[in-house]
Amino acid sequence: MRGLRKILSLLHQRTPRWPAGPAIQGNQPYQIPLEQWHLSFIDDLVLKVPLNNRVVLDIGCGRGEVAREVIRRVGEVVVNGIDSDLCGLADTKAEKGNRLTIHKMDVTRLAFPDAYFDAAYSLNVFEHINDLEGAYRELRRVLKPGGLLYLYSSPIWTSYRGHHFNHWLSDYVDLIPPWGHLYLGKERLFEEIARKKGSAVAEEAMTYIFESNYLNRTSLSAHKKFVLESGFKIVEWTGVTIFESIEPPSAEYIQKVAHATGLSPDELTVDGLGLLLERS
């Protein structure tokens, strides 16, 4: 208990609010600006994973913003980006003359040969992949022996905002109590949201949080099990504790949530999961 209080005390002083960093505009009309959390991920990626003169897989590339910044920084690197819906991007032909090719593809069914990539990376995607076991199995197949997979996933299901329901909008920050999706139950959570935003928003939230395929609802322990069973070697496993848009909850509150959910305070206070894996 004392250890938890000390951590929370430090968080009150140091919790970053992630202000937007300088925008990096690409030469594609559909490209969105990169923000500080994109740039922090890229900083770590190029530091931890050799990319120069490599063929690399970008998992959940969206419109390719991160991939273009990786190419700009590294220079001699070829990136294949995959995404299940391409975020509305209909035509990828313009990318093929460059060092980036974007494919509409599911990570659990990759149309690449065995041992094709030198490395792979992903930012804020693995909290959405429903078949994590299949994803890790396919990624191990397409990576060369010794190839590295670097990913960051946030917010994970068991974090205070793991419900993902408009958590980035200022007028929704207080809509769902921290970890409310884990301990309140559907009926009480519906009532909580309806009281603040009306029944239509509450119904939308219930479908989004508990029924949609958008979230995999996977705990940290289950995620680790999938990694180990896939045959990847864990080089780094980092749980990131951050309360981005709220004040850190009290130790007493976290203990109550832990008691109600059966999850440890250590697991509950992990918002993001950073992994560096090696293909053995």
PDB file of C-alpha atoms in Angstrom:
ATOM      1  CA  MET A   1       0.000   0.000   0.000  1.00  0.00           C
ATOM      2  CA  ARG A   2       2.810   2.436   0.869  1.00  0.00           C
ATOM      3  CA  GLY A   3       4.525   1.624  -2.428  1.00  0.00           C
ATOM      4  CA  LEU A   4       1.346   2.374  -4.356  1.00  0.00           C
ATOM      5  CA  ARG A   5       0.877   5.674  -2.523  1.00  0.00           C
ATOM      6  CA  LYS A   6       4.451   6.693  -3.359  1.00  0.00           C
ATOM      7  CA  ILE A   7       4.000   5.904  -7.051  1.00  0.00           C
ATOM      8  CA  LEU A   8       0.740   7.849  -7.204  1.00  0.00           C
ATOM      9  CA  SER A   9       2.324  10.785  -5.380  1.00  0.00           C
ATOM     10  CA  LEU A  10       5.061  10.945  -7.992  1.00  0.00           C
ATOM     11  CA  LEU A  11       2.519  10.670 -10.790  1.00  0.00           C
ATOM     12  CA  HIS A  12       0.636  13.690  -9.453  1.00  0.00           C
ATOM     13  CA  GLN A  13       3.854  15.646  -9.973  1.00  0.00           C
ATOM     14  CA  ARG A  14       5.087  14.116 -13.205  1.00  0.00           C
ATOM     15  CA  THR A  15       2.142  12.852 -15.236  1.00  0.00           C
ATOM     16  CA  PRO A  16       2.614  14.334 -18.711  1.00  0.00           C
ATOM     17  CA  ARG A  17      -0.349  15.828 -20.503  1.00  0.00           C
ATOM     18  CA  TRP A  18       1.074  15.032 -23.961  1.00  0.00           C
ATOM     19  CA  PRO A  19       0.711  18.394 -25.703  1.00  0.00           C
ATOM     20  CA  ALA A  20       0.785  18.145 -29.459  1.00  0.00           C
ATOM     21  CA  GLY A  21       4.268  18.437 -30.879  1.00  0.00           C
ATOM     22  CA  PRO A  22       5.269  20.202 -34.077  1.00  0.00           C
ATOM     23  CA  ALA A  23       3.289  18.888 -37.010  1.00  0.00           C
ATOM     24  CA  ILE A  24       5.178  17.050 -39.729  1.00  0.00           C
ATOM     25  CA  GLN A  25       3.396  17.515 -43.020  1.00  0.00           C
ATOM     26  CA  GLY A  26       3.873  14.946 -45.750  1.00  0.00           C
ATOM     27  CA  ASN A  27       3.567  15.371 -49.497  1.00  0.00           C
ATOM     28  CA  GLN A  28       0.407  13.260 -49.684  1.00  0.00           C
ATOM     29  CA  PRO A  29      -2.930  15.136 -49.527  1.00  0.00           C
ATOM     30  CA  TYR A  30      -4.510  12.502 -47.274  1.00  0.00           C
ATOM     31  CA  GLN A  31      -1.743  12.525 -44.669  1.00  0.00           C
ATOM     32  CA  ILE A  32      -2.469  13.694 -41.107  1.00  0.00           C
ATOM     33  CA  PRO A  33       0.133  15.505 -38.965  1.00  0.00           C
ATOM     34  CA  LEU A  34       2.246  13.496 -36.570  1.00  0.00           C
ATOM     35  CA  GLU A  35       1.894  14.324 -32.872  1.00  0.00           C
ATOM     36  CA  GLN A  36       4.323  13.961 -29.986  1.00  0.00           C
ATOM     37  CA  TRP A  37       3.268  10.418 -29.118  1.00  0.00           C
ATOM     38  CA  HIS A  38       3.991   9.341 -32.721  1.00  0.00           C
ATOM     39  CA  LEU A  39       7.396  10.993 -32.585  1.00  0.00           C
ATOM     40  CA  SER A  40       8.296   9.447 -29.217  1.00  0.00           C
ATOM     41  CA  PHE A  41       7.520   6.015 -30.597  1.00  0.00           C
ATOM     42  CA  ILE A  42       9.646   6.638 -33.695  1.00  0.00           C
ATOM     43  CA  ASP A  43      12.534   7.895 -31.525  1.00  0.00           C
ATOM     44  CA  ASP A  44      12.510   4.606 -29.618  1.00  0.00           C
ATOM     45  CA  LEU A  45      12.032   2.504 -32.743  1.00  0.00           C
ATOM     46  CA  VAL A  46      15.063   3.837 -34.621  1.00  0.00           C
ATOM     47  CA  LEU A  47      17.146   3.582 -31.424  1.00  0.00           C
ATOM     48  CA  LYS A  48      16.244  -0.038 -30.614  1.00  0.00           C
ATOM     49  CA  VAL A  49      15.746  -1.659 -34.027  1.00  0.00           C
ATOM     50  CA  PRO A  50      18.335  -1.633 -36.865  1.00  0.00           C
ATOM     51  CA  LEU A  51      16.430  -0.346 -39.916  1.00  0.00           C
ATOM     52  CA  ASN A  52      19.066   0.883 -42.353  1.00  0.00           C
ATOM     53  CA  ASN A  53      19.103  -1.235 -45.535  1.00  0.00           C
ATOM     54  CA  ARG A  54      16.312  -3.389 -44.122  1.00  0.00           C
ATOM     55  CA  VAL A  55      12.890  -4.514 -45.349  1.00  0.00           C
ATOM     56  CA  VAL A  56      10.374  -3.642 -42.657  1.00  0.00           C
ATOM     57  CA  LEU A  57       6.688  -4.289 -41.903  1.00  0.00           C
ATOM     58  CA  ASP A  58       4.463  -1.529 -40.490  1.00  0.00           C
ATOM     59  CA  ILE A  59       1.458  -3.193 -38.795  1.00  0.00           C
ATOM     60  CA  GLY A  60      -1.678  -1.049 -38.803  1.00  0.00           C
ATOM     61  CA  CYS A  61      -0.057   1.671 -40.905  1.00  0.00           C
ATOM     62  CA  GLY A  62      -3.204   3.715 -41.506  1.00  0.00           C
ATOM     63  CA  ARG A  63      -2.347   6.269 -44.160  1.00  0.00           C
ATOM     64  CA  GLY A  64       1.381   5.690 -43.714  1.00  0.00           C
ATOM     65  CA  GLU A  65       2.309   8.756 -41.653  1.00  0.00           C
ATOM     66  CA  VAL A  66       4.649   6.921 -39.275  1.00  0.00           C
ATOM     67  CA  ALA A  67       6.197   4.935 -42.121  1.00  0.00           C
ATOM     68  CA  ARG A  68       7.036   8.110 -44.054  1.00  0.00           C
ATOM     69  CA  GLU A  69       8.731   9.636 -41.026  1.00  0.00           C
ATOM     70  CA  VAL A  70      10.710   6.418 -40.483  1.00  0.00           C
ATOM     71  CA  ILE A  71      11.844   6.558 -44.114  1.00  0.00           C
ATOM     72  CA  ARG A  72      12.743  10.234 -43.780  1.00  0.00           C
ATOM     73  CA  ARG A  73      14.925   9.548 -40.741  1.00  0.00           C
ATOM     74  CA  VAL A  74      16.513   6.250 -41.772  1.00  0.00           C
ATOM     75  CA  GLY A  75      16.981   6.793 -45.498  1.00  0.00           C
ATOM     76  CA  GLU A  76      17.754   3.396 -46.962  1.00  0.00           C
ATOM     77  CA  VAL A  77      14.810   1.361 -45.737  1.00  0.00           C
ATOM     78  CA  VAL A  78      11.889  -0.288 -47.536  1.00  0.00           C
ATOM     79  CA  VAL A  79       8.586  -0.325 -45.640  1.00  0.00           C
ATOM     80  CA  ASN A  80       5.551  -2.448 -46.379  1.00  0.00           C
ATOM     81  CA  GLY A  81       2.546  -1.078 -44.518  1.00  0.00           C
ATOM     82  CA  ILE A  82      -0.539  -3.164 -43.827  1.00  0.00           C
ATOM     83  CA  ASP A  83      -3.963  -2.130 -42.575  1.00  0.00           C
ATOM     84  CA  SER A  84      -7.298  -3.891 -42.589  1.00  0.00           C
ATOM     85  CA  ASP A  85      -9.242  -0.887 -43.883  1.00  0.00           C
ATOM     86  CA  LEU A  86      -6.589   1.654 -44.977  1.00  0.00           C
ATOM     87  CA  CYS A  87      -8.495   4.394 -43.113  1.00  0.00           C
ATOM     88  CA  GLY A  88     -10.433   5.270 -46.214  1.00  0.00           C
ATOM     89  CA  LEU A  89      -7.364   5.287 -48.481  1.00  0.00           C
ATOM     90  CA  ALA A  90      -8.637   3.823 -51.747  1.00  0.00           C
ATOM     91  CA  ASP A  91      -5.662   4.094 -54.096  1.00  0.00           C
ATOM     92  CA  THR A  92      -2.136   3.082 -53.037  1.00  0.00           C
ATOM     93  CA  LYS A  93      -0.530   3.041 -56.485  1.00  0.00           C
ATOM     94  CA  ALA A  94       1.211   6.362 -55.851  1.00  0.00           C
ATOM     95  CA  GLU A  95       3.147   4.765 -53.002  1.00  0.00           C
ATOM     96  CA  LYS A  96       4.678   1.983 -55.075  1.00  0.00           C
ATOM     97  CA  GLY A  97       7.281   4.133 -56.757  1.00  0.00           C
ATOM     98  CA  ASN A  98       8.649   5.108 -53.371  1.00  0.00           C
ATOM     99  CA  ARG A  99      10.106   3.078 -50.507  1.00  0.00           C
ATOM    100  CA  LEU A 100       6.640   2.596 -49.044  1.00  0.00           C
ATOM    101  CA  THR A 101       3.957   0.220 -50.293  1.00  0.00           C
ATOM    102  CA  ILE A 102       0.617   0.084 -48.508  1.00  0.00           C
ATOM    103  CA  HIS A 103      -1.425  -3.119 -48.580  1.00  0.00           C
ATOM    104  CA  LYS A 104      -4.969  -3.815 -47.448  1.00  0.00           C
ATOM    105  CA  MET A 105      -4.255  -6.890 -45.342  1.00  0.00           C
ATOM    106  CA  ASP A 106      -5.103  -8.636 -42.073  1.00  0.00           C
ATOM    107  CA  VAL A 107      -2.142  -9.261 -39.758  1.00  0.00           C
ATOM    108  CA  THR A 108      -3.422 -12.773 -39.023  1.00  0.00           C
ATOM    109  CA  ARG A 109      -3.330 -13.652 -42.749  1.00  0.00           C
ATOM    110  CA  LEU A 110      -0.222 -12.092 -44.246  1.00  0.00           C
ATOM    111  CA  ALA A 111       0.396 -12.556 -47.955  1.00  0.00           C
ATOM    112  CA  PHE A 112       4.174 -12.505 -47.600  1.00  0.00           C
ATOM    113  CA  PRO A 113       6.664 -15.398 -47.862  1.00  0.00           C
ATOM    114  CA  ASP A 114       8.291 -16.973 -44.832  1.00  0.00           C
ATOM    115  CA  ALA A 115      11.269 -15.069 -43.386  1.00  0.00           C
ATOM    116  CA  TYR A 116      10.626 -12.053 -45.631  1.00  0.00           C
ATOM    117  CA  PHE A 117      11.109  -9.112 -43.221  1.00  0.00           C
ATOM    118  CA  ASP A 118      14.119  -7.967 -41.240  1.00  0.00           C
ATOM    119  CA  ALA A 119      11.961  -6.166 -38.689  1.00  0.00           C
ATOM    120  CA  ALA A 120       8.402  -5.122 -37.888  1.00  0.00           C
ATOM    121  CA  TYR A 121       6.781  -2.423 -35.766  1.00  0.00           C
ATOM    122  CA  SER A 122       3.349  -1.278 -34.662  1.00  0.00           C
ATOM    123  CA  LEU A 123       1.914   1.685 -32.781  1.00  0.00           C
ATOM    124  CA  ASN A 124      -1.394   1.481 -30.890  1.00  0.00           C
ATOM    125  CA  VAL A 125      -2.808  -1.444 -32.828  1.00  0.00           C
ATOM    126  CA  PHE A 126      -2.397  -4.560 -30.688  1.00  0.00           C
ATOM    127  CA  GLU A 127      -5.147  -3.504 -28.270  1.00  0.00           C
ATOM    128  CA  HIS A 128      -7.522  -3.902 -31.236  1.00  0.00           C
ATOM    129  CA  ILE A 129      -6.381  -7.237 -32.705  1.00  0.00           C
ATOM    130  CA  ASN A 130      -8.913  -9.875 -31.672  1.00  0.00           C
ATOM    131  CA  ASP A 131      -6.792 -12.875 -32.636  1.00  0.00           C
ATOM    132  CA  LEU A 132      -3.520 -12.020 -30.910  1.00  0.00           C
ATOM    133  CA  GLU A 133      -2.405 -15.628 -31.026  1.00  0.00           C
ATOM    134  CA  GLY A 134      -2.816 -15.728 -34.808  1.00  0.00           C
ATOM    135  CA  ALA A 135      -1.146 -12.340 -35.229  1.00  0.00           C
ATOM    136  CA  TYR A 136       1.985 -13.309 -33.324  1.00  0.00           C
ATOM    137  CA  ARG A 137       2.150 -16.636 -35.145  1.00  0.00           C
ATOM    138  CA  GLU A 138       2.007 -14.913 -38.554  1.00  0.00           C
ATOM    139  CA  LEU A 139       4.526 -12.251 -37.572  1.00  0.00           C
ATOM    140  CA  ARG A 140       6.979 -14.861 -36.410  1.00  0.00           C
ATOM    141  CA  ARG A 141       6.521 -16.653 -39.742  1.00  0.00           C
ATOM    142  CA  VAL A 142       7.292 -13.610 -41.918  1.00  0.00           C
ATOM    143  CA  LEU A 143      10.233 -12.356 -39.825  1.00  0.00           C
ATOM    144  CA  LYS A 144      13.727 -13.631 -40.486  1.00  0.00           C
ATOM    145  CA  PRO A 145      15.500 -15.478 -37.647  1.00  0.00           C
ATOM    146  CA  GLY A 146      16.816 -12.806 -35.319  1.00  0.00           C
ATOM    147  CA  GLY A 147      14.339 -10.277 -36.696  1.00  0.00           C
ATOM    148  CA  LEU A 148      12.863  -7.818 -34.193  1.00  0.00           C
ATOM    149  CA  LEU A 149       9.252  -6.845 -33.561  1.00  0.00           C
ATOM    150  CA  TYR A 150       8.795  -3.562 -31.710  1.00  0.00           C
ATOM    151  CA  LEU A 151       5.338  -2.430 -30.653  1.00  0.00           C
ATOM    152  CA  TYR A 152       3.537  -0.099 -28.322  1.00  0.00           C
ATOM    153  CA  SER A 153      -0.105  -0.694 -27.419  1.00  0.00           C
ATOM    154  CA  SER A 154      -2.249   1.841 -25.539  1.00  0.00           C
ATOM    155  CA  PRO A 155      -4.644   2.106 -23.857  1.00  0.00           C
ATOM    156  CA  ILE A 156      -4.910  -1.595 -23.096  1.00  0.00           C
ATOM    157  CA  TRP A 157      -8.219  -3.097 -21.941  1.00  0.00           C
ATOM    158  CA  THR A 158      -7.326  -3.219 -18.233  1.00  0.00           C
ATOM    159  CA  SER A 159      -6.164   0.406 -18.067  1.00  0.00           C
ATOM    160  CA  TYR A 160      -8.337   3.121 -16.540  1.00  0.00           C
ATOM    161  CA  ARG A 161      -9.467   4.152 -20.043  1.00  0.00           C
ATOM    162  CA  GLY A 162      -9.316   0.757 -21.713  1.00  0.00           C
ATOM    163  CA  HIS A 163     -12.924   1.155 -22.850  1.00  0.00           C
ATOM    164  CA  HIS A 164     -11.640   3.554 -25.587  1.00  0.00           C
ATOM    165  CA  PHE A 165     -14.994   5.311 -25.764  1.00  0.00           C
ATOM    166  CA  ASN A 166     -14.124   8.862 -26.894  1.00  0.00           C
ATOM    167  CA  HIS A 167     -11.509   9.033 -24.142  1.00  0.00           C
ATOM    168  CA  TRP A 168      -9.526  11.630 -26.125  1.00  0.00           C
ATOM    169  CA  LEU A 169     -12.406  14.173 -26.195  1.00  0.00           C
ATOM    170  CA  SER A 170     -12.366  16.742 -23.408  1.00  0.00           C
ATOM    171  CA  ASP A 171     -16.116  16.575 -22.743  1.00  0.00           C
ATOM    172  CA  TYR A 172     -15.961  12.766 -22.434  1.00  0.00           C
ATOM    173  CA  VAL A 173     -12.999  12.539 -20.036  1.00  0.00           C
ATOM    174  CA  ASP A 174     -15.224  12.195 -16.959  1.00  0.00           C
ATOM    175  CA  LEU A 175     -17.988  10.222 -18.662  1.00  0.00           C
ATOM    176  CA  ILE A 176     -16.795   6.799 -17.460  1.00  0.00           C
ATOM    177  CA  PRO A 177     -15.123   6.499 -14.036  1.00  0.00           C
ATOM    178  CA  PRO A 178     -11.576   5.099 -14.159  1.00  0.00           C
ATOM    179  CA  TRP A 179     -11.850   1.343 -14.797  1.00  0.00           C
ATOM    180  CA  GLY A 180     -15.649   1.679 -14.834  1.00  0.00           C
ATOM    181  CA  HIS A 181     -15.879  -0.686 -17.785  1.00  0.00           C
ATOM    182  CA  LEU A 182     -14.235  -3.381 -15.644  1.00  0.00           C
ATOM    183  CA  TYR A 183     -16.089  -3.143 -12.333  1.00  0.00           C
ATOM    184  CA  LEU A 184     -19.408  -1.307 -12.683  1.00  0.00           C
ATOM    185  CA  GLY A 185     -21.274  -3.875 -14.733  1.00  0.00           C
ATOM    186  CA  LYS A 186     -23.255  -3.063 -17.866  1.00  0.00           C
ATOM    187  CA  GLU A 187     -26.422  -1.898 -16.118  1.00  0.00           C
ATOM    188  CA  ARG A 188     -24.707   0.507 -13.740  1.00  0.00           C
ATOM    189  CA  LEU A 189     -22.364   1.766 -16.468  1.00  0.00           C
ATOM    190  CA  PHE A 190     -25.335   2.407 -18.771  1.00  0.00           C
ATOM    191  CA  GLU A 191     -27.039   4.405 -16.019  1.00  0.00           C
ATOM    192  CA  GLU A 192     -23.862   6.388 -15.335  1.00  0.00           C
ATOM    193  CA  ILE A 193     -23.445   7.383 -18.979  1.00  0.00           C
ATOM    194  CA  ALA A 194     -27.170   8.022 -19.558  1.00  0.00           C
ATOM    195  CA  ARG A 195     -27.271  10.339 -16.563  1.00  0.00           C
ATOM    196  CA  LYS A 196     -24.490  12.465 -18.043  1.00  0.00           C
ATOM    197  CA  LYS A 197     -25.045  12.189 -21.810  1.00  0.00           C
ATOM    198  CA  GLY A 198     -28.439  10.615 -22.394  1.00  0.00           C
ATOM    199  CA  SER A 199     -29.597   7.112 -23.281  1.00  0.00           C
ATOM    200  CA  ALA A 200     -28.587   7.332 -26.961  1.00  0.00           C
ATOM    201  CA  VAL A 201     -24.932   7.899 -26.039  1.00  0.00           C
ATOM    202  CA  ALA A 202     -25.183   5.212 -23.369  1.00  0.00           C
ATOM    203  CA  GLU A 203     -26.490   2.676 -25.886  1.00  0.00           C
ATOM    204  CA  GLU A 204     -23.717   3.606 -28.321  1.00  0.00           C
ATOM    205  CA  ALA A 205     -21.127   3.181 -25.567  1.00  0.00           C
ATOM    206  CA  MET A 206     -22.434  -0.237 -24.523  1.00  0.00           C
ATOM    207  CA  THR A 207     -22.220  -1.547 -28.081  1.00  0.00           C
ATOM    208  CA  TYR A 208     -18.786  -0.015 -28.637  1.00  0.00           C
ATOM    209  CA  ILE A 209     -17.259  -1.218 -25.365  1.00  0.00           C
ATOM    210  CA  PHE A 210     -18.727  -4.689 -24.960  1.00  0.00           C
ATOM    211  CA  GLU A 211     -19.934  -5.926 -28.358  1.00  0.00           C
ATOM    212  CA  SER A 212     -17.857  -4.422 -31.167  1.00  0.00           C
ATOM    213  CA  ASN A 213     -14.758  -6.019 -32.699  1.00  0.00           C
ATOM    214  CA  TYR A 214     -12.827  -2.805 -32.139  1.00  0.00           C
ATOM    215  CA  LEU A 215     -11.329  -3.956 -28.818  1.00  0.00           C
ATOM    216  CA  ASN A 216      -9.768  -7.313 -27.954  1.00  0.00           C
ATOM    217  CA  ARG A 217     -10.508  -7.035 -24.191  1.00  0.00           C
ATOM    218  CA  THR A 218      -7.256  -8.855 -23.352  1.00  0.00           C
ATOM    219  CA  SER A 219      -5.499  -8.705 -20.000  1.00  0.00           C
ATOM    220  CA  LEU A 220      -1.745  -8.306 -19.602  1.00  0.00           C
ATOM    221  CA  SER A 221      -1.307 -11.886 -18.417  1.00  0.00           C
ATOM    222  CA  ALA A 222      -3.255 -13.275 -21.384  1.00  0.00           C
ATOM    223  CA  HIS A 223      -1.254 -11.101 -23.780  1.00  0.00           C
ATOM    224  CA  LYS A 224       2.021 -12.383 -22.359  1.00  0.00           C
ATOM    225  CA  LYS A 225       0.787 -15.950 -22.731  1.00  0.00           C
ATOM    226  CA  PHE A 226       0.118 -15.393 -26.444  1.00  0.00           C
ATOM    227  CA  VAL A 227       3.614 -13.945 -26.922  1.00  0.00           C
ATOM    228  CA  LEU A 228       5.354 -16.827 -25.194  1.00  0.00           C
ATOM    229  CA  GLU A 229       3.314 -19.494 -26.958  1.00  0.00           C
ATOM    230  CA  SER A 230       4.117 -17.933 -30.351  1.00  0.00           C
ATOM    231  CA  GLY A 231       7.824 -18.685 -29.891  1.00  0.00           C
ATOM    232  CA  PHE A 232       9.027 -15.078 -29.737  1.00  0.00           C
ATOM    233  CA  LYS A 233      11.797 -14.254 -27.276  1.00  0.00           C
ATOM    234  CA  ILE A 234      10.938 -11.297 -25.035  1.00  0.00           C
ATOM    235  CA  VAL A 235      13.802  -8.789 -25.118  1.00  0.00           C
ATOM    236  CA  GLU A 236      11.847  -6.017 -23.373  1.00  0.00           C
ATOM    237  CA  TRP A 237       8.430  -6.019 -21.691  1.00  0.00           C
ATOM    238  CA  THR A 238       7.544  -2.564 -20.395  1.00  0.00           C
ATOM    239  CA  GLY A 239       4.327  -1.507 -18.724  1.00  0.00           C
ATOM    240  CA  VAL A 240       3.862   2.263 -18.935  1.00  0.00           C
ATOM    241  CA  THR A 241       1.883   3.963 -16.156  1.00  0.00           C
ATOM    242  CA  ILE A 242       0.356   7.236 -17.275  1.00  0.00           C
ATOM    243  CA  PHE A 243      -2.800   9.163 -16.403  1.00  0.00           C
ATOM    244  CA  GLU A 244      -2.988  11.342 -19.453  1.00  0.00           C
ATOM    245  CA  SER A 245      -6.153  13.379 -19.040  1.00  0.00           C
ATOM    246  CA  ILE A 246      -7.150  12.856 -15.396  1.00  0.00           C
ATOM    247  CA  GLU A 247      -5.587  13.228 -11.998  1.00  0.00           C
ATOM    248  CA  PRO A 248      -4.158   9.912 -10.755  1.00  0.00           C
ATOM    249  CA  PRO A 249      -6.816   8.100  -8.694  1.00  0.00           C
ATOM    250  CA  SER A 250      -6.150   7.590  -5.010  1.00  0.00           C
ATOM    251  CA  ALA A 251      -4.541   4.440  -3.698  1.00  0.00           C
ATOM    252  CA  GLU A 252      -7.792   3.631  -1.874  1.00  0.00           C
ATOM    253  CA  TYR A 253      -9.799   3.857  -5.097  1.00  0.00           C
ATOM    254  CA  ILE A 254      -7.354   1.608  -6.964  1.00  0.00           C
ATOM    255  CA  GLN A 255      -7.474  -0.930  -4.157  1.00  0.00           C
ATOM    256  CA  LYS A 256     -11.291  -0.988  -4.356  1.00  0.00           C
ATOM    257  CA  VAL A 257     -11.133  -1.560  -8.120  1.00  0.00           C
ATOM    258  CA  ALA A 258      -8.557  -4.321  -7.588  1.00  0.00           C
ATOM    259  CA  HIS A 259     -10.846  -6.010  -5.077  1.00  0.00           C
ATOM    260  CA  ALA A 260     -13.864  -5.725  -7.400  1.00  0.00           C
ATOM    261  CA  THR A 261     -12.075  -7.010 -10.503  1.00  0.00           C
ATOM    262  CA  GLY A 262      -9.568  -9.487  -9.103  1.00  0.00           C
ATOM    263  CA  LEU A 263      -6.790  -7.629 -10.936  1.00  0.00           C
ATOM    264  CA  SER A 264      -3.691  -6.406  -9.118  1.00  0.00           C
ATOM    265  CA  PRO A 265      -2.992  -2.666  -8.731  1.00  0.00           C
ATOM    266  CA  ASP A 266       0.188  -3.244 -10.750  1.00  0.00           C
ATOM    267  CA  GLU A 267      -1.848  -4.465 -13.719  1.00  0.00           C
ATOM    268  CA  LEU A 268      -4.584  -1.847 -13.378  1.00  0.00           C
ATOM    269  CA  THR A 269      -2.110   1.035 -13.437  1.00  0.00           C
ATOM    270  CA  VAL A 270      -0.484  -0.064 -16.700  1.00  0.00           C
ATOM    271  CA  ASP A 271      -1.939   2.092 -19.454  1.00  0.00           C
ATOM    272  CA  GLY A 272       0.451   1.178 -22.266  1.00  0.00           C
ATOM    273  CA  LEU A 273       2.438  -1.928 -23.117  1.00  0.00           C
ATOM    274  CA  GLY A 274       5.806  -1.697 -24.860  1.00  0.00           C
ATOM    275  CA  LEU A 275       7.331  -4.857 -26.323  1.00  0.00           C
ATOM    276  CA  LEU A 276      10.577  -5.656 -28.070  1.00  0.00           C
ATOM    277  CA  LEU A 277      10.508  -9.257 -29.314  1.00  0.00           C
ATOM    278  CA  GLU A 278      13.038 -11.357 -31.196  1.00  0.00           C
ATOM    279  CA  ARG A 279      12.153 -14.031 -33.695  1.00  0.00           C
ATOM    280  CA  SER A 280      14.092 -17.093 -32.514  1.00  0.00           C
TER     281      SER A 280
END
